[in-house]
Coordinates of C-alpha atoms and ligand atoms in Angstrom, one line a residue:
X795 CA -44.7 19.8 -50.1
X796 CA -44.6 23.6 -49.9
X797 CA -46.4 23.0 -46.8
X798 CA -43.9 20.8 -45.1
X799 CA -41.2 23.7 -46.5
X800 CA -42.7 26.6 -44.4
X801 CA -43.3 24.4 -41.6
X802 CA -39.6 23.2 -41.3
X803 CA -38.4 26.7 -41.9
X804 CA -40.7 28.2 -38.8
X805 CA -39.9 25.8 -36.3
X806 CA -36.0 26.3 -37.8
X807 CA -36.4 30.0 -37.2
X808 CA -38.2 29.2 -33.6
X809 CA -35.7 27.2 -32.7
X810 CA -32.5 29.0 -33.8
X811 CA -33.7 32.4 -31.6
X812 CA -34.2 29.4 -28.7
X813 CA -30.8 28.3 -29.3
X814 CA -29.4 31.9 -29.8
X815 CA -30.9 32.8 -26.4
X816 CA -29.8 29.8 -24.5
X817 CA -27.3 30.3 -22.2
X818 CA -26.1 28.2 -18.8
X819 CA -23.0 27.5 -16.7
X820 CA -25.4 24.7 -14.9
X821 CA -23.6 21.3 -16.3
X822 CA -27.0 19.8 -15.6
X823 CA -28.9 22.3 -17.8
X824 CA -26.8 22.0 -20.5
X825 CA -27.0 18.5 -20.3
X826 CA -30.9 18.8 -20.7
X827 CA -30.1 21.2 -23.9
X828 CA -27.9 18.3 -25.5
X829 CA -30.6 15.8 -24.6
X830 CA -33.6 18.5 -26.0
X831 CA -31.5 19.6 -29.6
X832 CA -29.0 17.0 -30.3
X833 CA -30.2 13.6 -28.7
X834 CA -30.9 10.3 -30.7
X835 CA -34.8 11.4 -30.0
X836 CA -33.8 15.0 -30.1
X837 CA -35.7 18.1 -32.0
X838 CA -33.0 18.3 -34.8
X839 CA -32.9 14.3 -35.4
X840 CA -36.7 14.8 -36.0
X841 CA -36.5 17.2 -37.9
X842 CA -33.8 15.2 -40.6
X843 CA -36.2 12.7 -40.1
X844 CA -39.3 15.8 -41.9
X845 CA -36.8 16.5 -44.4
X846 CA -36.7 13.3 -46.0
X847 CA -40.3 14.0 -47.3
X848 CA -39.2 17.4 -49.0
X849 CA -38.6 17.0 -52.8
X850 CA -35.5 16.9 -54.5
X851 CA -35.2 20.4 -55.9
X852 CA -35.9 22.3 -53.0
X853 CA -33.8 19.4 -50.7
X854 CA -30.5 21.8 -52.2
X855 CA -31.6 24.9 -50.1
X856 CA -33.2 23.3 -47.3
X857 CA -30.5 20.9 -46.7
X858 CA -28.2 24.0 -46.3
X859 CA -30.8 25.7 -43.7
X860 CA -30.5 22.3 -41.8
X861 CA -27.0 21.5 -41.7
X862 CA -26.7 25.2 -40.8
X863 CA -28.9 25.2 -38.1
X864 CA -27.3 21.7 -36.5
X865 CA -23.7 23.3 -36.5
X866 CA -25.2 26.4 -34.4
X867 CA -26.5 23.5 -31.8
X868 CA -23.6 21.9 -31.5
X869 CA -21.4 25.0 -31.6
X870 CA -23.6 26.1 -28.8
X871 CA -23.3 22.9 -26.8
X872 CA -19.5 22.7 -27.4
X873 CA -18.9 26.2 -26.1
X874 CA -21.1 26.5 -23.0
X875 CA -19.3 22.7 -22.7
X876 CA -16.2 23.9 -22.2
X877 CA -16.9 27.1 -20.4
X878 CA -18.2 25.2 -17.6
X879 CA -15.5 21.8 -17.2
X880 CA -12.8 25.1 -17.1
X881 CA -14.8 26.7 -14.3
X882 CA -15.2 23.0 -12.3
X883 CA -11.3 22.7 -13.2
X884 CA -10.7 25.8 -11.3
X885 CA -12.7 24.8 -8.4
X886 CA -10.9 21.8 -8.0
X887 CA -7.7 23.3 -7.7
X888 CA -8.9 25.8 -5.6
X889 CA -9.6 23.6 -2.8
X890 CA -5.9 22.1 -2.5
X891 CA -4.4 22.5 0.1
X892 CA -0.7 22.9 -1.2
X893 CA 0.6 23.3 2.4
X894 CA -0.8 20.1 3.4
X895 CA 2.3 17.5 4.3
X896 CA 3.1 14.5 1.6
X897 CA 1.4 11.1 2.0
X898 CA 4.2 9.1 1.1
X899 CA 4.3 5.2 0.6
X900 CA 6.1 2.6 2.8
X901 CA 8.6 0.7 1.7
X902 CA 8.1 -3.4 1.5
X903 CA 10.6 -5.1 3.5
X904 CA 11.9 -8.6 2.8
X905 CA 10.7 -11.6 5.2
X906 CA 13.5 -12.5 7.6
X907 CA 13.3 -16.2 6.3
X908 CA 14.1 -14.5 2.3
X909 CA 16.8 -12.6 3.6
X910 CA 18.4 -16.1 5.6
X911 CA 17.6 -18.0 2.7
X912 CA 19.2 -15.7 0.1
X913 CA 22.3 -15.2 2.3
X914 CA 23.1 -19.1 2.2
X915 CA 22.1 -19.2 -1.4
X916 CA 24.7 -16.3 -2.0
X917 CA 27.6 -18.4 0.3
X918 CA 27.0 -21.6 -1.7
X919 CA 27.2 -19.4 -5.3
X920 CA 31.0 -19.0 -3.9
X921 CA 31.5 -22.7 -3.9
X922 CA 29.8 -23.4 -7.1
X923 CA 26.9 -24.6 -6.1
X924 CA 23.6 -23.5 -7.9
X925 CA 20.0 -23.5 -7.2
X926 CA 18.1 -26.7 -8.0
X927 CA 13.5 -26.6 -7.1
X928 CA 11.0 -29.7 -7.2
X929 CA 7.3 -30.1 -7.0
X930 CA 5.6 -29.3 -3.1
X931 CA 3.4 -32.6 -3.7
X932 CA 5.5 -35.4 -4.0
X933 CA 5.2 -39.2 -4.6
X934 CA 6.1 -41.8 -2.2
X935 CA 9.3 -43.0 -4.6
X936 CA 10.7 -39.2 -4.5
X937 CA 10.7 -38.4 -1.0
X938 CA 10.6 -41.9 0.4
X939 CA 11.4 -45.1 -1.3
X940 CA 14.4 -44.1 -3.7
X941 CA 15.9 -42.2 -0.4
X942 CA 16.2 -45.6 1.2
X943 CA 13.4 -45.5 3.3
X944 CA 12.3 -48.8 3.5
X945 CA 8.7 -49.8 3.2
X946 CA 7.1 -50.3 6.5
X947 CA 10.5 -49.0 8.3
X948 CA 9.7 -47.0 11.1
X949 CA 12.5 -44.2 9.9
X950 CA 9.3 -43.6 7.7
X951 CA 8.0 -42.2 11.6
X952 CA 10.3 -39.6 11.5
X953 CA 8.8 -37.3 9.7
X954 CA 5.1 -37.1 10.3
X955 CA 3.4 -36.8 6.9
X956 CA 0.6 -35.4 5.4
X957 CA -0.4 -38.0 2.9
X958 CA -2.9 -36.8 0.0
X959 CA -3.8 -40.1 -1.2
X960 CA -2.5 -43.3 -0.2
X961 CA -2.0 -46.1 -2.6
X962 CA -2.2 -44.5 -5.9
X963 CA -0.4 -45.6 -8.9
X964 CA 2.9 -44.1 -8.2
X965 CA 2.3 -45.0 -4.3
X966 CA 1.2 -42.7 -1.7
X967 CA 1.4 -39.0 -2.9
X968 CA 1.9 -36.7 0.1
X969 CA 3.6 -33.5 0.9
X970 CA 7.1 -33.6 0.8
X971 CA 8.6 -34.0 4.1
X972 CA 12.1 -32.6 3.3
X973 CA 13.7 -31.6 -0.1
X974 CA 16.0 -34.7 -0.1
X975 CA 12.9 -35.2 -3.1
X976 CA 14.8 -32.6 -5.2
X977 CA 17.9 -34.1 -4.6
X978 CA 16.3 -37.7 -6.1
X979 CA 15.2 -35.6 -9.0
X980 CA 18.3 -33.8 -9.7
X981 CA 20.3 -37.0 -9.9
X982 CA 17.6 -39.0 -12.0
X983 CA 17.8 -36.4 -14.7
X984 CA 21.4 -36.4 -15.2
X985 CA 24.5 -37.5 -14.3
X986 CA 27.6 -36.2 -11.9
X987 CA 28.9 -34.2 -10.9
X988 CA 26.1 -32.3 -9.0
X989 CA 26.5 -29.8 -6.8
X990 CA 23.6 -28.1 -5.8
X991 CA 21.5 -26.0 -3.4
X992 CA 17.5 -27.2 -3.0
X993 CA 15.8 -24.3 -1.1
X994 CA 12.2 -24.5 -0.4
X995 CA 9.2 -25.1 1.7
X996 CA 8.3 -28.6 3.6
X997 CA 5.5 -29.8 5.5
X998 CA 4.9 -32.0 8.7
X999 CA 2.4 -33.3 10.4
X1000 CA 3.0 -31.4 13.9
X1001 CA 0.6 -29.9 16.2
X1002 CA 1.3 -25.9 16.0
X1003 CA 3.3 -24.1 18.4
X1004 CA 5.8 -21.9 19.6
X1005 CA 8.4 -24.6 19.1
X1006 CA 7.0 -26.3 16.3
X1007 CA 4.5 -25.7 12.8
X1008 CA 3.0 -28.1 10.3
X1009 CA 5.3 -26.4 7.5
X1010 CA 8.7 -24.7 7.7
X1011 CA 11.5 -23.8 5.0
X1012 CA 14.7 -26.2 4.1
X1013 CA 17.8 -25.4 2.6
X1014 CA 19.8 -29.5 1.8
X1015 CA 22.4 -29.5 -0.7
X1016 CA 23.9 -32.3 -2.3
X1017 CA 27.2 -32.7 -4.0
X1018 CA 28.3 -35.6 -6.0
X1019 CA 31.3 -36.5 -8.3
X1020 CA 34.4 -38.5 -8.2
X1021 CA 36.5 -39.4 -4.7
X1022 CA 34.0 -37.2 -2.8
X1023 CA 34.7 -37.3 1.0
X1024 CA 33.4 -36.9 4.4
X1025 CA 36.5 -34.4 4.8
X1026 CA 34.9 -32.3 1.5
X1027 CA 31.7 -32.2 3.4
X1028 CA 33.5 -31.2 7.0
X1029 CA 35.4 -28.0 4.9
X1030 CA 32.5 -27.6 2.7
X1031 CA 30.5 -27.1 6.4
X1032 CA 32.9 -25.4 8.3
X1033 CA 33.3 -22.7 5.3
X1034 CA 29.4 -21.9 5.4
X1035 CA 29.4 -21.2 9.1
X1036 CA 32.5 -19.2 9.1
X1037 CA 30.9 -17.4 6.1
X1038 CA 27.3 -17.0 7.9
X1039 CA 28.3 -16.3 11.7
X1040 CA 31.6 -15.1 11.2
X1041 CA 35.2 -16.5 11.4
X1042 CA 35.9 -18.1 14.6
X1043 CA 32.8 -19.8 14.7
X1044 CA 33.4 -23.7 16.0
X1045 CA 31.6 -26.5 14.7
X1046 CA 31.3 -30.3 15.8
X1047 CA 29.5 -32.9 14.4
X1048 CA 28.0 -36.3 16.3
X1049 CA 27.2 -39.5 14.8
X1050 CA 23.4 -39.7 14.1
X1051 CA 20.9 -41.0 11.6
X1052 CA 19.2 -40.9 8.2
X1053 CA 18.2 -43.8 6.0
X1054 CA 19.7 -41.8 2.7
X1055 CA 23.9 -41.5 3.9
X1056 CA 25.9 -43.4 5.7
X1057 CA 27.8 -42.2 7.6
X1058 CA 25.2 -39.3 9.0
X1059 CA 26.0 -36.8 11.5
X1060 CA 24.5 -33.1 12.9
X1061 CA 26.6 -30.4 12.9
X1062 CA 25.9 -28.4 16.0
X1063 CA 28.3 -25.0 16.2
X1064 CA 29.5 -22.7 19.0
X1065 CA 26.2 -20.4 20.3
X1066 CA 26.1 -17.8 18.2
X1067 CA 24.2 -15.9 21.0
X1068 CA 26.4 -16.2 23.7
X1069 CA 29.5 -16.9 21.8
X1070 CA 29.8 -20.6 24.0
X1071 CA 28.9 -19.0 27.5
X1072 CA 26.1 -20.8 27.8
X1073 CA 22.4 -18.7 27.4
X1074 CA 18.9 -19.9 27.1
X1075 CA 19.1 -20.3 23.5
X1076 CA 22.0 -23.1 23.6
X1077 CA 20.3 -24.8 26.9
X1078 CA 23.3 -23.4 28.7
X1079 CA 25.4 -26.0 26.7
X1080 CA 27.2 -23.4 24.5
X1081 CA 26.5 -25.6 21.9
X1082 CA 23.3 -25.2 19.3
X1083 CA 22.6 -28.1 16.3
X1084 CA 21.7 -26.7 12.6
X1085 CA 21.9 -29.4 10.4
X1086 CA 22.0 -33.0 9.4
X1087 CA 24.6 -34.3 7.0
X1088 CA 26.3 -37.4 5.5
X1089 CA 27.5 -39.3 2.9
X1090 CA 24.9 -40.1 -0.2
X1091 CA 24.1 -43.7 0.7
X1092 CA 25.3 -45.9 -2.5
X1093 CA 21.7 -47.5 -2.4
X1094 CA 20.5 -44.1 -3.1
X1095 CA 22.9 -43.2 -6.3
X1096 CA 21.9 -46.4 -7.8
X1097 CA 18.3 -45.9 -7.2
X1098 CA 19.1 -42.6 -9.1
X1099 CA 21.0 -44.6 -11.7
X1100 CA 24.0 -43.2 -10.9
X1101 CA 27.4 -45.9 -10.3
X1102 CA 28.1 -45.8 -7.0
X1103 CA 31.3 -47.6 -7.4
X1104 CA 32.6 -44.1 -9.5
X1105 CA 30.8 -41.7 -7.8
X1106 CA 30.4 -40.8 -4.0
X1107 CA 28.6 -37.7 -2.6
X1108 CA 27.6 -35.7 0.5
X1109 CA 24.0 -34.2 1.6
X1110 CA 23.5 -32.2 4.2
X1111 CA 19.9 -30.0 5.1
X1112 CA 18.7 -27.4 7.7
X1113 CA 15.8 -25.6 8.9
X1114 CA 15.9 -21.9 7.5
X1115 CA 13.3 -20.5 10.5
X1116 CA 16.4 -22.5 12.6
X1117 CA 19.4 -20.6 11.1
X1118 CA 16.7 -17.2 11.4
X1119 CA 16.4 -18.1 14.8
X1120 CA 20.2 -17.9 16.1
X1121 CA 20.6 -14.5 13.9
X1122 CA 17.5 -12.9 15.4
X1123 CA 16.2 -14.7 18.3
X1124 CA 12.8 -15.3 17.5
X1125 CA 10.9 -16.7 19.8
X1126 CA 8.0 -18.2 18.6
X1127 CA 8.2 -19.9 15.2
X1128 CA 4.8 -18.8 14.5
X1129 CA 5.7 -14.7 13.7
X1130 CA 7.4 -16.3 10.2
X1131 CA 3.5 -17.2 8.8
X1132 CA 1.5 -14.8 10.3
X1133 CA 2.7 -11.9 8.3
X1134 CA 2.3 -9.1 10.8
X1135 CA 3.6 -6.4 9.2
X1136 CA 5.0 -4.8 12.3
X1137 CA 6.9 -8.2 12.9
X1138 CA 8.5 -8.2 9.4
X1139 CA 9.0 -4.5 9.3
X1140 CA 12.2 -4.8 12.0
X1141 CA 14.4 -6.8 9.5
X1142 CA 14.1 -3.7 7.0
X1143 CA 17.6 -3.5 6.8
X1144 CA 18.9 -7.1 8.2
X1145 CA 21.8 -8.9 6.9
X1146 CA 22.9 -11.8 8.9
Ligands
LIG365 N1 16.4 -34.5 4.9 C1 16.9 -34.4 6.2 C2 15.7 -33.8 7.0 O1 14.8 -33.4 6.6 C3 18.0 -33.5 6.4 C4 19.3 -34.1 5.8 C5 19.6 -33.9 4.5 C6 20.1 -34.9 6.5 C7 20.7 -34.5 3.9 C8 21.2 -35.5 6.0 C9 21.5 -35.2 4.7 O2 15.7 -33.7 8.2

């Protein structure tokens, strides 16, 4: 035992005047002093490990020596630690430049088809209409059947469609063509009155071009509720474009088409270009179309299970990238997807 004593205490005494002596403002060096004294394989972990052999009596004065001698390690390390992070501190902040300019950070801007879409949105809110959203991937009932398309009708042609799978259990699923869909939901969950905004994104089979894309954005609103009439849907109309391209603005509507009212009609309104003139966006006509309308087909309110003998309705729809279009004469109908910032950046401030 005794010898294990005087053995401890000499390499204690070696390594204290080491320790004593040791000195470095190399992080590296130090690093191999913390590996050398106080590591999990280091000098003073070995010798704790010696000490355990030492007998209890003389364990009392020894253990003192020990603990002694592993506060004057790490006391060492600790110091010499932070003399050097304080001298890499400084010679960080020595090399800024505090003359250098700011970086700065750009600002994001809102997509031109957000800042059309919001500004109908916001119009609408005035007439009480809210904001109503459906699923992308729709069945064949939703944006077909219950619409009045009927099966095999070539009004189905219309609207090229991307199908997902044909002839599944709830009939062809597909991607909605239109958000007449919404409409369907909105009136199957409930019951009138209903008047309602359904913004969102619609898909088409079309071959990609300046003039035309697979996808683009619809706003259609619906409103339904007692004694509802095609003169409510004129006002309603005539109100929005006054609102959107200021008063003044003319509108006129022509009989058309649509399986789901009756009777349908497109609004077209006085160029908002060339104020009737007659430019290359109107075709020279003075005249430019931005929407289809009509009165809810009854069919359609009782496929909805609503009673079309109480209740009457109008629907109308439009082509946001259209309305975008007439505001800031985009040319190619492609700039809305391809996200070029230097594209989008130009409608910073935009309001229509
Ligand atoms: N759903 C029609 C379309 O996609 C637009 C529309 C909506 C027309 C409502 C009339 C009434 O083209």
């Amino acid at each position: 035992m005794l010898y294990i004593w005087g053995m401890l205490q000499d390499q204690i005494t070696q390594y204290t005047e080491e320790i004593n002596a040791f000195s470095t403002n190399n992080a590296a060096e130090l690093e191999q002093f913390r590996i050398r004294f106080l590591g999990t394989k280091g000098i003073i972990k070995d010798i704790f490990d010696e000490f355990k052999a030492v007998s209890p009596e003389e364990k009392r004065t020894l253990g003192k020596v020990l603990n002694q001698f592993k506060q004057l390690a790490e006391a060492k390390y600790q110091t010499l630690n932070e003399t050097i992070s304080a001298s890499q501190d400084t010679a960080e902040s020595n090399q800024l430049d505090l003359t250098l300019p700011g970086e700065g950070f750009e600002l994001g801007t809102r997509h031109p088809l957000a800042i059309v879409r919001r500004e109908i949105i916001e119009i609408f809110n005035k007439l009480g209409f809210s904001v109503a959203e459906g699923p992308e991937i729709e069945d064949d009932w939703h944006n077909f059947s219950a619409l009045n398309f009927p099966e095999e009708h070539p009004a189905r042609d219309m609207q090229d469609t991307f199908f997902i799978k044909k002839g599944g259990e709830k009939g062809d699923i597909a991607l909605r063509t239109h958000t007449s869909s919404v409409q369907v939901r909105m009136m199957e969950a409930g019951q009138p009155p209903f008047r309602a905004l359904m913004p969102g994104r619609v898909y088409r089979n079309e071959a990609i071009s300046a003039r035309a894309h697979c996808f683009f954005h619809q706003v259609e609103g619906l409103y339904v509720d007692e004694k509802v009439s095609f003169a409510d849907l004129k006002q309603t109309l005539f109100y929005f474009v006054q609102e959107l391209y200021g008063e003044g603005t003319k509108v006129r509507f022509r009989p058309s088409y649509f399986p789901f009212t009756e009777p349908s009609a497109e609004m077209d309104i006085s160029c908002s270009i060339c104020k009737g003139a007659g430019c290359q966006m109107c075709k020279g006509s003075g005249w430019v179309e931005i929407l289809g309308c009509g009165m809810v087909d009854p069919n359609v309110l009782e496929n909805c299970g609503i009673d079309s003998k109480k209740y009457s309705g109008f629907a109308f729809g439009m082509g946001i990238e259209r309305i975008a279009n007439l505001k800031f004469e985009i040319k190619d109908l492609r700039l809305f997807s391809e996200n070029d910032v230097r594209f989008l950046k130009q409608y910073q401030s935009a309001t229509i």
